[in-house]
Coordinates of C-alpha atoms and ligand atoms in Angstrom, one line a residue:
X1 CA -13.7 11.8 -33.6
X2 CA -12.2 13.8 -36.4
X3 CA -9.9 11.7 -38.6
X4 CA -7.3 13.4 -40.8
X5 CA -8.2 11.2 -43.8
X6 CA -5.8 13.0 -46.2
X7 CA -2.9 11.4 -44.3
X8 CA -1.5 8.1 -45.6
X9 CA -3.3 5.2 -43.9
X10 CA -1.5 2.5 -42.0
X11 CA -2.7 -0.4 -39.8
X12 CA -1.1 -1.1 -36.5
X13 CA -1.5 -3.8 -33.9
X14 CA -0.6 -2.8 -30.3
X15 CA 0.4 -5.7 -28.2
X16 CA 1.0 -5.1 -24.4
X17 CA 0.1 -6.3 -21.0
X18 CA -2.0 -3.4 -19.6
X19 CA -4.2 -0.6 -20.9
X20 CA -6.4 2.0 -19.1
X21 CA -9.3 1.7 -18.3
X22 CA -9.3 -2.1 -18.3
X23 CA -6.1 -2.7 -16.3
X24 CA -3.4 -0.4 -15.3
X25 CA -0.5 -0.5 -12.9
X26 CA 1.6 2.5 -14.3
X27 CA 2.5 4.7 -17.2
X28 CA 2.4 1.8 -19.7
X29 CA -1.4 1.6 -19.2
X30 CA -1.8 5.3 -20.0
X31 CA 0.2 5.0 -23.2
X32 CA -1.7 1.9 -24.4
X33 CA -4.9 3.9 -23.9
X34 CA -3.9 7.4 -25.3
X35 CA -1.6 6.6 -28.2
X36 CA -3.9 4.4 -30.2
X37 CA -6.7 7.0 -29.9
X38 CA -4.4 9.7 -31.2
X39 CA -3.2 7.4 -34.0
X40 CA -6.8 6.9 -35.1
X41 CA -7.0 10.6 -35.6
X42 CA -3.9 10.4 -37.8
X43 CA -5.6 7.9 -40.0
X44 CA -4.3 4.7 -38.5
X45 CA -6.4 1.6 -38.2
X46 CA -5.5 0.4 -34.7
X47 CA -6.2 -2.8 -32.8
X48 CA -5.0 -3.2 -29.2
X49 CA -4.4 -6.8 -28.1
X50 CA -4.5 -7.5 -24.4
X51 CA -5.0 -10.4 -22.1
X52 CA -8.5 -10.8 -20.8
X53 CA -7.5 -10.8 -17.1
X54 CA -10.2 -11.7 -14.7
X55 CA -9.5 -8.4 -12.8
X56 CA -10.9 -6.3 -15.7
X57 CA -14.0 -4.6 -14.3
X58 CA -17.3 -6.3 -15.0
X59 CA -18.7 -3.3 -16.8
X60 CA -16.1 -3.8 -19.6
X61 CA -16.4 -7.6 -19.5
X62 CA -20.1 -7.1 -20.2
X63 CA -19.4 -5.0 -23.2
X64 CA -17.0 -7.5 -24.9
X65 CA -18.4 -9.4 -27.8
X66 CA -17.3 -12.9 -28.7
X67 CA -15.2 -12.8 -31.8
X68 CA -14.1 -16.4 -32.2
X69 CA -11.9 -19.1 -30.7
X70 CA -9.3 -21.6 -31.8
X71 CA -6.8 -24.0 -30.2
X72 CA -3.1 -23.4 -30.4
X73 CA 0.0 -25.5 -29.5
X74 CA 2.2 -23.8 -26.9
X75 CA 6.0 -24.5 -26.9
X76 CA 7.0 -28.1 -26.1
X77 CA 4.1 -28.7 -23.8
X78 CA 2.5 -31.1 -26.2
X79 CA -0.9 -29.6 -25.5
X80 CA -3.4 -27.5 -27.4
X81 CA -4.5 -24.4 -25.5
X82 CA -7.8 -22.5 -25.9
X83 CA -7.6 -19.0 -27.4
X84 CA -10.8 -17.0 -27.2
X85 CA -11.1 -13.5 -28.8
X86 CA -13.4 -11.1 -27.1
X87 CA -13.8 -7.7 -28.7
X88 CA -14.7 -4.2 -27.6
X89 CA -14.7 -1.1 -29.8
X90 CA -14.4 2.4 -28.4
X91 CA -13.7 5.7 -30.1
X92 CA -12.5 4.0 -33.3
X93 CA -10.0 1.7 -31.5
X94 CA -10.6 -2.0 -31.5
X95 CA -9.6 -3.9 -28.4
X96 CA -9.2 -7.6 -28.8
X97 CA -8.9 -9.5 -25.5
X98 CA -7.2 -12.9 -25.5
X99 CA -9.2 -15.2 -23.4
X100 CA -7.8 -18.2 -21.5
X101 CA -8.8 -18.9 -18.0
X102 CA -5.7 -21.0 -17.2
X103 CA -3.4 -18.1 -17.7
X104 CA -5.4 -15.0 -17.0
X105 CA -7.6 -15.8 -14.0
X106 CA -5.4 -14.3 -11.2
X107 CA -6.4 -11.1 -9.5
X108 CA -3.5 -9.0 -10.7
X109 CA -1.8 -8.9 -14.1
X110 CA 1.6 -9.6 -12.6
X111 CA 2.0 -12.2 -10.0
X112 CA 5.5 -13.7 -9.9
X113 CA 7.9 -14.8 -12.6
X114 CA 7.1 -18.5 -12.3
X115 CA 3.5 -17.7 -13.4
X116 CA 4.2 -14.6 -15.5
X117 CA 6.8 -16.2 -17.9
X118 CA 4.4 -18.9 -19.2
X119 CA 1.6 -16.3 -19.2
X120 CA 3.3 -13.9 -21.5
X121 CA 5.0 -16.6 -23.7
X122 CA 1.4 -17.8 -24.3
X123 CA 0.0 -14.3 -24.7
X124 CA 2.6 -13.1 -27.3
X125 CA 2.0 -16.2 -29.5
X126 CA -1.8 -16.1 -29.1
X127 CA -1.8 -12.4 -30.1
X128 CA -0.1 -13.2 -33.4
X129 CA -2.2 -16.3 -34.0
X130 CA -5.3 -14.2 -33.3
X131 CA -4.3 -11.7 -36.0
X132 CA -4.0 -14.6 -38.5
X133 CA -7.2 -16.1 -37.3
X134 CA -9.1 -12.8 -37.8
X135 CA -7.3 -12.4 -41.1
X136 CA -6.4 -8.8 -40.0
X137 CA -2.8 -8.4 -41.0
X138 CA -1.3 -5.1 -39.8
X139 CA 1.5 -3.1 -41.5
X140 CA 3.2 -2.7 -38.2
X141 CA 3.1 -4.6 -34.9
X142 CA 3.9 -2.3 -32.0
X143 CA 4.9 -4.2 -28.9
X144 CA 5.4 -2.9 -25.4
X145 CA 7.9 -3.9 -22.7
X146 CA 9.1 -7.4 -21.9
X147 CA 5.7 -9.0 -21.7
X148 CA 5.3 -8.6 -25.5
X149 CA 9.0 -8.8 -26.3
X150 CA 8.7 -12.3 -27.8
X151 CA 6.5 -11.0 -30.5
X152 CA 9.3 -9.8 -32.8
X153 CA 11.0 -13.1 -32.4
X154 CA 7.9 -15.2 -33.1
X155 CA 7.3 -13.1 -36.1
X156 CA 10.6 -14.0 -37.7
X157 CA 10.6 -17.6 -36.6
X158 CA 7.4 -19.6 -35.9
X159 CA 5.2 -17.1 -37.8
X160 CA 7.6 -16.3 -40.6
X161 CA 5.7 -18.1 -43.3
X162 CA 2.2 -17.1 -42.1
X163 CA 0.3 -13.9 -43.2
X164 CA 1.3 -11.9 -40.1
X165 CA 5.0 -12.7 -40.8
X166 CA 4.9 -9.8 -43.3
X167 CA 4.4 -7.1 -40.7
X168 CA 7.2 -4.9 -39.4
X169 CA 7.8 -4.8 -35.7
X170 CA 8.5 -2.1 -33.2
X171 CA 9.4 -2.7 -29.5
X172 CA 9.0 0.1 -27.1
X173 CA 10.9 0.2 -23.8
X174 CA 8.7 1.8 -21.1
X175 CA 10.8 0.4 -18.3
X176 CA 14.0 -1.6 -18.7
X177 CA 14.1 -2.8 -15.1
X178 CA 11.8 -5.7 -15.8
X179 CA 13.1 -8.0 -18.6
X180 CA 11.5 -11.4 -18.3
X181 CA 14.6 -13.5 -17.4
X182 CA 14.4 -17.2 -16.7
X183 CA 16.5 -20.3 -17.4
X184 CA 16.8 -21.4 -21.0
X185 CA 15.0 -24.8 -20.7
X186 CA 11.9 -23.1 -19.2
X187 CA 11.7 -20.5 -21.9
X188 CA 12.4 -23.1 -24.6
X189 CA 9.6 -25.3 -23.1
X190 CA 7.0 -22.5 -23.1
X191 CA 8.0 -20.9 -26.5
X192 CA 9.1 -23.7 -28.6
X193 CA 11.5 -21.3 -30.3
X194 CA 14.4 -22.9 -32.3
X195 CA 17.8 -23.3 -30.7
X196 CA 19.5 -20.7 -32.8
X197 CA 17.6 -17.8 -31.2
X198 CA 19.1 -18.8 -27.8
X199 CA 22.4 -17.3 -28.7
X200 CA 24.3 -14.4 -27.1
X201 CA 23.2 -11.9 -29.7
X202 CA 19.5 -12.6 -29.0
X203 CA 17.8 -14.4 -26.1
X204 CA 20.7 -15.9 -24.2
X205 CA 22.1 -14.0 -21.3
X206 CA 25.0 -15.2 -19.1
X207 CA 25.6 -19.0 -18.9
X208 CA 22.1 -20.4 -18.6
X209 CA 19.4 -17.7 -18.8
X210 CA 17.2 -16.4 -21.5
X211 CA 16.2 -12.8 -21.4
X212 CA 12.9 -12.1 -23.3
X213 CA 13.4 -8.3 -23.6
X214 CA 17.0 -8.8 -24.9
X215 CA 15.8 -11.2 -27.6
X216 CA 13.0 -8.9 -28.6
X217 CA 15.3 -5.9 -28.9
X218 CA 17.6 -7.9 -31.2
X219 CA 14.7 -9.0 -33.5
X220 CA 12.6 -5.9 -33.6
X221 CA 12.8 -3.7 -36.8
X222 CA 12.9 -0.6 -34.6
X223 CA 13.3 0.1 -30.9
X224 CA 11.8 3.1 -29.2
X225 CA 11.8 4.4 -25.7
X226 CA 9.8 7.1 -24.1
X227 CA 12.2 10.0 -24.1
X228 CA 15.3 11.1 -25.9
X229 CA 17.4 11.3 -22.7
X230 CA 16.4 7.8 -21.6
X231 CA 17.3 6.5 -25.0
X232 CA 20.8 7.8 -24.4
X233 CA 20.9 6.8 -20.7
X234 CA 20.1 3.1 -21.3
X235 CA 23.2 2.8 -23.4
X236 CA 25.3 3.5 -20.2
X237 CA 26.0 1.1 -17.3
X238 CA 24.3 3.3 -14.8
X239 CA 20.9 3.0 -16.5
X240 CA 21.2 0.0 -18.9
X241 CA 20.2 -2.7 -16.4
X242 CA 22.8 -4.9 -17.9
X243 CA 21.6 -4.4 -21.5
X244 CA 23.7 -1.3 -22.2
X245 CA 26.1 -3.1 -24.6
X246 CA 23.3 -4.8 -26.4
X247 CA 21.5 -1.5 -26.8
X248 CA 24.6 0.3 -28.0
X249 CA 25.0 -2.5 -30.6
X250 CA 21.4 -1.9 -31.7
X251 CA 21.5 1.9 -31.3
X252 CA 21.1 2.5 -35.0
X253 CA 17.5 1.5 -34.7
X254 CA 16.8 3.0 -31.3
X255 CA 15.0 6.4 -30.9
X256 CA 13.3 8.3 -28.1
X257 CA 9.8 9.7 -28.4
X258 CA 8.4 11.4 -25.3
X259 CA 5.0 10.5 -24.0
X260 CA 2.1 12.9 -23.8
X261 CA -1.0 12.9 -21.6
X262 CA -4.6 12.4 -22.8
X263 CA -6.3 15.8 -22.7
X264 CA -9.8 14.2 -22.4
X265 CA -8.8 12.3 -19.3
X266 CA -6.7 15.2 -17.9
X267 CA -8.6 18.4 -18.2
X268 CA -9.0 20.7 -15.2
X269 CA -11.8 22.5 -17.0
X270 CA -14.0 19.4 -17.1
X271 CA -12.5 17.0 -14.6
X272 CA -15.4 15.6 -12.6
X273 CA -13.2 14.7 -9.7
X274 CA -12.3 18.2 -8.8
X275 CA -14.0 20.5 -6.2
X276 CA -13.9 23.4 -8.7
X277 CA -13.0 23.3 -12.3
X278 CA -10.6 25.8 -13.8
X279 CA -8.8 26.9 -16.9
X280 CA -5.9 29.1 -17.8
X281 CA -7.8 32.3 -17.0
X282 CA -9.3 31.1 -13.7
X283 CA -6.4 29.0 -12.3
X284 CA -5.1 31.5 -9.8
X285 CA -8.4 31.8 -7.8
X286 CA -9.7 28.3 -8.3
X287 CA -6.6 26.5 -7.4
X288 CA -6.9 27.9 -3.9
X289 CA -10.4 26.5 -3.6
X290 CA -9.1 23.1 -4.7
X291 CA -6.3 23.4 -2.2
X292 CA -8.7 24.0 0.6
X293 CA -11.0 21.2 -0.5
X294 CA -8.0 18.8 -0.6
X295 CA -6.9 19.9 2.9
X296 CA -10.4 19.2 4.1
X297 CA -10.6 15.8 2.4
X298 CA -7.3 14.7 3.9
X299 CA -7.8 16.1 7.4
X300 CA -5.0 18.7 7.0
X301 CA -5.1 22.2 8.5
X302 CA -7.3 24.2 6.1
X303 CA -5.1 27.1 5.2
X304 CA -4.5 28.4 1.7
X305 CA -1.3 30.1 2.7
X306 CA 0.4 26.7 3.3
X307 CA 2.8 25.5 0.5
X308 CA 1.3 22.1 -0.4
X309 CA 3.7 19.5 -2.0
X310 CA 2.2 16.4 -3.6
X311 CA 3.8 13.1 -4.5
X312 CA 1.9 10.5 -6.6
X313 CA 3.8 7.4 -7.3
X314 CA 4.4 3.7 -7.0
X315 CA 6.3 3.5 -3.7
X316 CA 9.4 1.7 -5.1
X317 CA 13.1 2.2 -5.0
X318 CA 13.0 3.7 -8.6
X319 CA 11.1 6.8 -7.4
X320 CA 13.7 8.4 -5.2
X321 CA 11.6 8.0 -2.0
X322 CA 14.7 7.5 0.2
X323 CA 15.6 11.0 -0.7
X324 CA 12.1 12.2 0.1
X325 CA 12.1 10.5 3.5
X326 CA 15.5 11.9 4.3
X327 CA 14.5 15.5 3.8
X328 CA 11.0 15.5 5.3
X329 CA 12.1 16.8 8.7
X330 CA 13.7 19.8 7.1
X331 CA 10.8 20.3 4.7
X332 CA 8.2 20.4 7.5
X333 CA 8.9 24.0 8.5
X334 CA 5.4 25.0 9.7
X335 CA 4.5 26.6 6.4
X336 CA 4.5 23.5 4.3
X337 CA 2.2 20.5 3.9
X338 CA 3.0 17.2 2.2
X339 CA 0.6 14.8 0.6
X340 CA 1.7 11.3 -0.5
X341 CA -0.5 9.1 -2.7
X342 CA 0.9 5.6 -3.5
X343 CA 1.3 2.0 -2.6
X344 CA 4.3 -0.3 -2.9
X345 CA 7.2 -1.3 -0.7
X346 CA 6.3 -1.7 2.9
X347 CA 9.4 0.2 4.0
X348 CA 8.2 3.4 2.3
X349 CA 4.5 2.9 3.2
X350 CA 5.6 2.7 6.9
X351 CA 7.9 5.6 6.7
X352 CA 5.2 7.9 5.3
X353 CA 2.6 6.6 7.8
X354 CA 5.1 7.4 10.6
X355 CA 5.5 11.0 9.2
X356 CA 1.7 11.4 9.1
X357 CA 1.7 10.7 12.8
X358 CA 4.6 12.9 13.6
X359 CA 3.3 15.9 11.7
X360 CA -0.4 15.7 12.4
X361 CA -2.5 18.0 10.3
X362 CA 0.4 18.8 8.0
X363 CA 1.4 15.5 6.4
X364 CA -1.0 13.1 4.7
X365 CA 0.0 9.6 3.7
X366 CA -2.6 8.1 1.5
X367 CA -1.4 4.5 1.1
X368 CA -3.8 3.5 -1.7
X369 CA -4.3 3.6 -5.4
X370 CA -7.1 6.1 -6.1
X371 CA -7.5 7.7 -9.5
X372 CA -9.9 10.5 -8.5
X373 CA -7.9 11.4 -5.4
X374 CA -4.8 11.7 -7.7
X375 CA -6.7 14.2 -9.8
X376 CA -7.6 16.3 -6.8
X377 CA -4.0 16.3 -5.6
X378 CA -2.8 17.5 -9.0
X379 CA -5.3 20.3 -8.7
X380 CA -4.9 21.2 -5.1
X381 CA -1.1 21.0 -4.6
X382 CA 1.2 23.8 -5.4
X383 CA 4.2 21.6 -6.3
X384 CA 4.7 18.0 -7.2
X385 CA 7.8 15.9 -6.4
X386 CA 9.4 13.5 -8.8
X387 CA 12.9 12.9 -7.6
X388 CA 13.3 9.6 -9.4
X389 CA 16.5 7.5 -9.5
X390 CA 15.6 6.8 -13.2
X391 CA 12.5 7.8 -15.1
X392 CA 12.0 6.7 -18.7
X393 CA 9.4 9.4 -19.3
X394 CA 7.3 10.0 -16.2
X395 CA 3.7 11.2 -16.5
X396 CA 3.1 12.7 -13.1
X397 CA 5.2 15.8 -13.9
X398 CA 3.1 16.3 -17.1
X399 CA -0.2 15.9 -15.3
X400 CA 1.0 18.3 -12.7
X401 CA 2.0 21.0 -15.2
X402 CA -1.2 20.7 -17.0
X403 CA -3.0 21.3 -13.7
X404 CA -0.9 24.4 -12.9
X405 CA 1.2 22.5 -10.3
X406 CA 5.0 23.1 -10.5
X407 CA 7.1 20.0 -10.8
X408 CA 10.2 19.5 -8.7
X409 CA 12.2 16.8 -10.5
X410 CA 15.5 15.1 -10.8
X411 CA 17.2 15.7 -14.2
X412 CA 16.9 12.2 -15.6
X413 CA 15.1 10.6 -18.5
X414 CA 11.9 12.2 -19.5
X415 CA 11.9 14.5 -16.5
X416 CA 14.9 16.2 -18.0
X417 CA 13.2 16.4 -21.4
X418 CA 9.9 17.9 -20.2
X419 CA 10.8 20.2 -17.3
X420 CA 12.9 23.2 -18.0
X421 CA 14.5 24.5 -14.8
X422 CA 13.2 27.8 -13.5
X423 CA 15.7 30.6 -14.1
X424 CA 15.7 33.2 -11.4
X425 CA 17.1 35.9 -13.7
X426 CA 15.1 35.5 -16.8
X427 CA 12.0 34.0 -15.1
X428 CA 11.9 31.3 -17.8
X429 CA 11.2 27.6 -17.1
X430 CA 8.6 25.2 -15.9
X431 CA 9.7 23.9 -12.5
X432 CA 12.6 23.1 -10.2
X433 CA 15.3 20.6 -10.9
X434 CA 18.4 19.0 -9.5
X435 CA 21.0 16.7 -11.1
X436 CA 22.9 14.2 -8.9
X437 CA 20.9 11.7 -6.8
X438 CA 21.5 13.4 -3.4
X439 CA 19.0 14.4 -0.7
X440 CA 20.8 17.7 -0.2
X441 CA 20.2 18.6 -3.8
X442 CA 16.5 17.6 -3.6
X443 CA 16.1 19.8 -0.5
X444 CA 17.8 22.7 -2.2
X445 CA 15.3 22.4 -5.2
X446 CA 12.4 22.3 -2.8
X447 CA 13.7 25.4 -1.0
X448 CA 14.1 27.2 -4.3
X449 CA 10.5 26.4 -5.0
X450 CA 9.4 27.7 -1.6
X451 CA 11.4 30.8 -1.9
X452 CA 9.8 31.7 -5.1
X453 CA 6.3 30.8 -3.8
X454 CA 6.6 32.8 -0.6
X455 CA 8.7 35.8 -1.8
X456 CA 7.7 36.3 -5.4
X457 CA 4.2 35.1 -6.0
X458 CA 3.8 37.1 -9.1
X459 CA 6.6 35.2 -10.8
X460 CA 5.3 31.9 -9.3
X461 CA 1.9 32.5 -10.9
X462 CA 3.5 33.3 -14.2
X463 CA 5.1 29.8 -14.2
X464 CA 1.8 28.3 -13.2
X465 CA 0.1 29.8 -16.2
X466 CA 3.0 28.9 -18.5
X467 CA 2.9 25.3 -17.4
X468 CA -0.9 25.1 -18.0
X469 CA -0.4 26.5 -21.5
X470 CA 2.5 24.1 -22.3
X471 CA 1.6 21.5 -24.9
X472 CA 2.0 18.1 -23.2
X473 CA -0.6 16.4 -25.4
X474 CA -0.1 13.3 -27.4
X475 CA -0.5 15.1 -30.7
X476 CA 3.2 15.8 -31.4
X477 CA 4.4 12.4 -30.1
X478 CA 1.8 10.5 -32.0
X479 CA 2.9 12.2 -35.2
X480 CA 6.5 10.9 -34.5
X481 CA 5.2 7.4 -34.1
X482 CA 3.2 7.7 -37.3
X483 CA 6.3 8.9 -39.1
X484 CA 8.2 5.9 -37.8
X485 CA 5.4 3.6 -39.1
X486 CA 5.7 5.3 -42.5
X487 CA 9.4 5.0 -42.5
X488 CA 9.1 1.2 -41.9
X489 CA 6.5 0.7 -44.6
X490 CA 7.5 2.5 -47.7
X491 CA 5.9 0.9 -50.7
Ligands
ADP501 P1 5.3 4.5 -13.6 O1 4.8 4.1 -15.0 O2 6.8 4.3 -13.4 O3 4.5 4.1 -12.5 P2 4.5 7.2 -14.6 O4 4.8 8.6 -14.0 O5 4.9 7.0 -16.0 O6 5.1 6.1 -13.6 O7 2.9 6.9 -14.5 C1 2.3 6.9 -13.3 C2 0.8 7.0 -13.5 O8 0.1 6.3 -12.5 C3 0.3 8.5 -13.5 O9 -0.8 8.6 -14.3 C4 -0.1 8.6 -12.0 O10 -1.1 9.7 -11.8 C5 -0.7 7.3 -11.7 N1 -0.6 6.8 -10.3 C6 0.6 6.4 -9.7 N2 0.3 6.1 -8.4 C7 -1.0 6.3 -8.2 C8 -1.9 6.1 -7.1 N3 -1.5 5.6 -6.0 N4 -3.2 6.4 -7.3 C9 -3.7 6.9 -8.5 N5 -2.9 7.1 -9.6 C10 -1.6 6.8 -9.5

């Protein structure tokens, strides 16, 4: 890896709850993987601190090296807890896994709040204690989502007079929906934080609850979120998840930096999952071959003239799936095929299974999490739907564009910042968009896409090539994070 060593050097610890390829449930896992690697190139010394979940695949567990262990008190439990540090180094990034079987032995990273609250109270403290233990004191500690939101608070309280207490902190909001809210006595018990942080300006929420994300936002030196539009949206009651006032109060330190995608992981020219690899100059012919291979794989009618719409998503209320299910009967016009890949709420899983039965050979519902199938859908589909109710950044539209698949998105959050609507008159744009959360508007956007596809293929192909050439890499975004680190550490 080429490091731009003429740039100023900074050390950064990433603290978060998931990271590809060890454990990933969504976009956070992608960011925790790709951003550190890009920062290494920008002359940062990066350590990523993660829980050592039992569900991390054995091949990575086998590569971890024992780095040390110590015992740490946790909150008001009166007990000393084991903290092991297991290390794995890859492409210049050091991964330190916090080991503790009591907290991290369940099958999934997230179980339920009763288990997750103590788990992440422990993890956040253990991460800071591990930095002190290893005597590796970063310039900046970059924390992610509610699971690591206690870190900025611990830094300025329990760890204030320890070496790591000198570090600056950044808290990034990937998704504000999950905040880590529980009653004050429980959070006090597991954190041991002093009474004065349980005030309305920090951890306290309502009469009796403590909100970990809210407290972290108050204590962090900077707050970032994953797109400029989402940074604005979360200051409104529609998107603020109850924290809009708090975020408006702290807006002076809030900024949006849009995510990128990792070009090593997402590269249609080398992607081993694809039937046929392709680049900008070969996309038009080879995309058809990928489409036929996808149709074959999923048992759809093999016909390259069909317009194939993909959707790759967690099947939850956030993702606009009620709109999708409402328009399917009108979308299925005999010339269109739909491919869904995702797991989640039973209601949506069942709806899509029903459609698969109702539109045999034209509708595929893959109710599963399958990375390599996701790659083949990005390559084989013509368009990809992302009609989210809210979308902090969204990665699927970026993956799609990079694979020459045109996104059809709702104009919210990062979708608005990354997909420029196609303009029929000038031919500009990257995809198809709609604004209000209404199924009629989604259908209208899908129909505009179909019209262009079936009546003006020359212009459609131009957009395909423009999307593939668009820079959606991490390079630009990573530079903005580096600038933020420099801004916080001027000496
Ligand atoms: P979120 O973080 O809200 O889930 P993002 O769009 O930010 O959504 O990131 C989703 C990531 O997870 C993308 O890389 C997407 O390809 C991947 N993904 C989502 N669902 C699946 C699935 N069922 N199988 C494989 N990959 C999936």
